[in-house]
Amino acid sequence: MVEQRLPGSIRTRDAVEAHLRAAGIDHGVITTRNRLHYVVLVPPGTSTTWTQPGTWCYGKHSPAPYITAPPPHRAHPPGAYWLLPPPANRTELCHATHVRDVITAATSHAGESRTGS
């Protein structure tokens, strides 16, 4: 689950989707109804090497090795929904490097906003 927020200029659903797609993420993103938290589905085994600060990557050896996903057809609130379509197969899972890039960019932008850069 990604806890980092996206840059302040990226607030609308269309802007968030465009930002993720530009980073190479086009499937497998679940969000809460208010879009404050994101769950990004990555390939099995990613949790064994995941070290991105401020985020969690759950795998089969995690304390809770599962997530609750909304029905595949739910693309809008109420409740959690698919911001980007559910993956149809393993090839549509998000690449960990793309997820790290989005998080790093969001973290860098947040730091610039706080320092006024």
mmCIF file of C-alpha atoms in Angstrom:
data_model
loop_
_atom_site.group_PDB
_atom_site.id
_atom_site.type_symbol
_atom_site.label_atom_id
_atom_site.label_comp_id
_atom_site.label_asym_id
_atom_site.label_seq_id
_atom_site.Cartn_x
_atom_site.Cartn_y
_atom_site.Cartn_z
ATOM 1 C CA MET A 1 0.000 0.000 0.000
ATOM 2 C CA VAL A 2 1.452 3.349 -0.993
ATOM 3 C CA GLU A 3 1.089 5.880 1.812
ATOM 4 C CA GLN A 4 2.860 8.726 0.040
ATOM 5 C CA ARG A 5 0.638 11.359 -1.517
ATOM 6 C CA LEU A 6 1.052 12.443 -5.097
ATOM 7 C CA PRO A 7 2.213 16.006 -5.825
ATOM 8 C CA GLY A 8 -0.359 18.660 -4.874
ATOM 9 C CA SER A 9 -1.183 19.436 -8.498
ATOM 10 C CA ILE A 10 -2.285 15.834 -9.025
ATOM 11 C CA ARG A 11 -5.671 15.602 -7.326
ATOM 12 C CA THR A 12 -8.361 14.689 -9.836
ATOM 13 C CA ARG A 13 -8.908 11.102 -10.847
ATOM 14 C CA ASP A 14 -7.897 11.884 -14.439
ATOM 15 C CA ALA A 15 -4.659 13.522 -13.265
ATOM 16 C CA VAL A 16 -3.773 10.612 -10.963
ATOM 17 C CA GLU A 17 -4.473 8.084 -13.726
ATOM 18 C CA ALA A 18 -2.398 10.074 -16.222
ATOM 19 C CA HIS A 19 0.471 10.345 -13.723
ATOM 20 C CA LEU A 20 0.472 6.584 -13.092
ATOM 21 C CA ARG A 21 0.165 5.701 -16.789
ATOM 22 C CA ALA A 22 3.041 8.077 -17.648
ATOM 23 C CA ALA A 23 5.157 6.095 -15.177
ATOM 24 C CA GLY A 24 4.299 2.826 -16.945
ATOM 25 C CA ILE A 25 1.569 1.704 -14.527
ATOM 26 C CA ASP A 26 -1.641 0.906 -16.401
ATOM 27 C CA HIS A 27 -3.261 -1.971 -14.459
ATOM 28 C CA GLY A 28 -3.680 -3.212 -10.919
ATOM 29 C CA VAL A 29 -4.222 -0.075 -8.821
ATOM 30 C CA ILE A 30 -6.855 -0.036 -6.080
ATOM 31 C CA THR A 31 -7.688 3.100 -4.130
ATOM 32 C CA THR A 32 -9.888 4.177 -1.269
ATOM 33 C CA ARG A 33 -12.991 6.212 -2.044
ATOM 34 C CA ASN A 34 -11.186 9.480 -1.179
ATOM 35 C CA ARG A 35 -7.974 8.456 -3.040
ATOM 36 C CA LEU A 36 -5.700 8.933 -0.022
ATOM 37 C CA HIS A 37 -4.261 5.397 -0.115
ATOM 38 C CA TYR A 38 -3.286 3.245 -3.070
ATOM 39 C CA VAL A 39 -2.705 -0.488 -3.395
ATOM 40 C CA VAL A 40 -0.566 -1.450 -6.362
ATOM 41 C CA LEU A 41 -0.420 -5.099 -7.399
ATOM 42 C CA VAL A 42 3.142 -6.239 -8.109
ATOM 43 C CA PRO A 43 4.596 -9.610 -9.118
ATOM 44 C CA PRO A 44 5.019 -12.377 -6.526
ATOM 45 C CA GLY A 45 8.326 -12.153 -4.688
ATOM 46 C CA THR A 46 8.529 -8.354 -4.790
ATOM 47 C CA SER A 47 8.107 -8.161 -1.012
ATOM 48 C CA THR A 48 11.414 -9.965 -0.449
ATOM 49 C CA THR A 49 13.395 -7.052 -1.909
ATOM 50 C CA TRP A 50 11.067 -4.106 -1.224
ATOM 51 C CA THR A 51 12.733 -1.382 0.892
ATOM 52 C CA GLN A 52 10.933 1.817 -0.134
ATOM 53 C CA PRO A 53 10.509 3.981 3.003
ATOM 54 C CA GLY A 54 6.971 4.894 4.028
ATOM 55 C CA THR A 55 5.387 2.026 2.093
ATOM 56 C CA TRP A 56 4.565 -1.618 2.662
ATOM 57 C CA CYS A 57 4.804 -4.556 0.316
ATOM 58 C CA TYR A 58 2.897 -7.620 1.417
ATOM 59 C CA GLY A 59 3.857 -11.125 0.349
ATOM 60 C CA LYS A 60 3.206 -14.686 1.406
ATOM 61 C CA HIS A 61 5.408 -14.301 4.506
ATOM 62 C CA SER A 62 3.802 -11.033 5.646
ATOM 63 C CA PRO A 63 1.721 -10.912 8.839
ATOM 64 C CA ALA A 64 -1.362 -10.458 6.626
ATOM 65 C CA PRO A 65 -0.392 -12.092 3.311
ATOM 66 C CA TYR A 66 -3.491 -10.941 1.487
ATOM 67 C CA ILE A 67 -5.422 -7.829 0.522
ATOM 68 C CA THR A 68 -9.119 -7.284 0.106
ATOM 69 C CA ALA A 69 -9.771 -6.339 -3.494
ATOM 70 C CA PRO A 70 -12.985 -4.790 -4.770
ATOM 71 C CA PRO A 71 -15.020 -6.697 -7.353
ATOM 72 C CA PRO A 72 -13.345 -6.498 -10.787
ATOM 73 C CA HIS A 73 -16.178 -4.337 -12.183
ATOM 74 C CA ARG A 74 -16.042 -1.662 -9.441
ATOM 75 C CA ALA A 75 -14.379 1.405 -10.987
ATOM 76 C CA HIS A 76 -15.979 4.069 -8.763
ATOM 77 C CA PRO A 77 -16.883 4.567 -5.078
ATOM 78 C CA PRO A 78 -18.611 3.762 -2.743
ATOM 79 C CA GLY A 79 -15.776 2.001 -0.974
ATOM 80 C CA ALA A 80 -12.474 0.928 -2.443
ATOM 81 C CA TYR A 81 -12.386 0.624 -6.219
ATOM 82 C CA TRP A 82 -10.089 -0.066 -9.158
ATOM 83 C CA LEU A 83 -8.466 3.217 -10.188
ATOM 84 C CA LEU A 84 -6.776 1.301 -13.004
ATOM 85 C CA PRO A 85 -8.234 -1.972 -14.286
ATOM 86 C CA PRO A 86 -7.518 -5.234 -12.501
ATOM 87 C CA PRO A 87 -4.784 -7.252 -14.199
ATOM 88 C CA ALA A 88 -6.003 -10.042 -16.456
ATOM 89 C CA ASN A 89 -2.760 -11.990 -16.005
ATOM 90 C CA ARG A 90 0.731 -11.762 -14.467
ATOM 91 C CA THR A 91 2.081 -9.668 -17.333
ATOM 92 C CA GLU A 92 -0.293 -6.847 -16.326
ATOM 93 C CA LEU A 93 1.002 -6.620 -12.747
ATOM 94 C CA CYS A 94 2.889 -3.389 -11.995
ATOM 95 C CA HIS A 95 6.660 -3.432 -12.309
ATOM 96 C CA ALA A 96 8.269 -2.638 -8.968
ATOM 97 C CA THR A 97 10.671 -0.168 -10.612
ATOM 98 C CA HIS A 98 7.746 1.852 -11.965
ATOM 99 C CA VAL A 99 6.111 1.908 -8.535
ATOM 100 C CA ARG A 100 9.392 3.040 -6.922
ATOM 101 C CA ASP A 101 9.727 5.796 -9.533
ATOM 102 C CA VAL A 102 6.252 7.155 -8.717
ATOM 103 C CA ILE A 103 6.950 7.058 -4.977
ATOM 104 C CA THR A 104 10.370 8.690 -5.365
ATOM 105 C CA ALA A 105 8.930 11.467 -7.544
ATOM 106 C CA ALA A 106 6.085 12.084 -5.080
ATOM 107 C CA THR A 107 8.509 12.141 -2.133
ATOM 108 C CA SER A 108 10.892 14.507 -3.931
ATOM 109 C CA HIS A 109 8.048 16.830 -4.895
ATOM 110 C CA ALA A 110 6.721 16.845 -1.326
ATOM 111 C CA GLY A 111 10.182 17.785 -0.053
ATOM 112 C CA GLU A 112 10.434 20.630 -2.560
ATOM 113 C CA SER A 113 6.992 21.897 -1.528
ATOM 114 C CA ARG A 114 8.019 22.011 2.132
ATOM 115 C CA THR A 115 11.278 23.858 1.414
ATOM 116 C CA GLY A 116 9.755 26.212 -1.139
ATOM 117 C CA SER A 117 11.986 25.010 -3.997
#
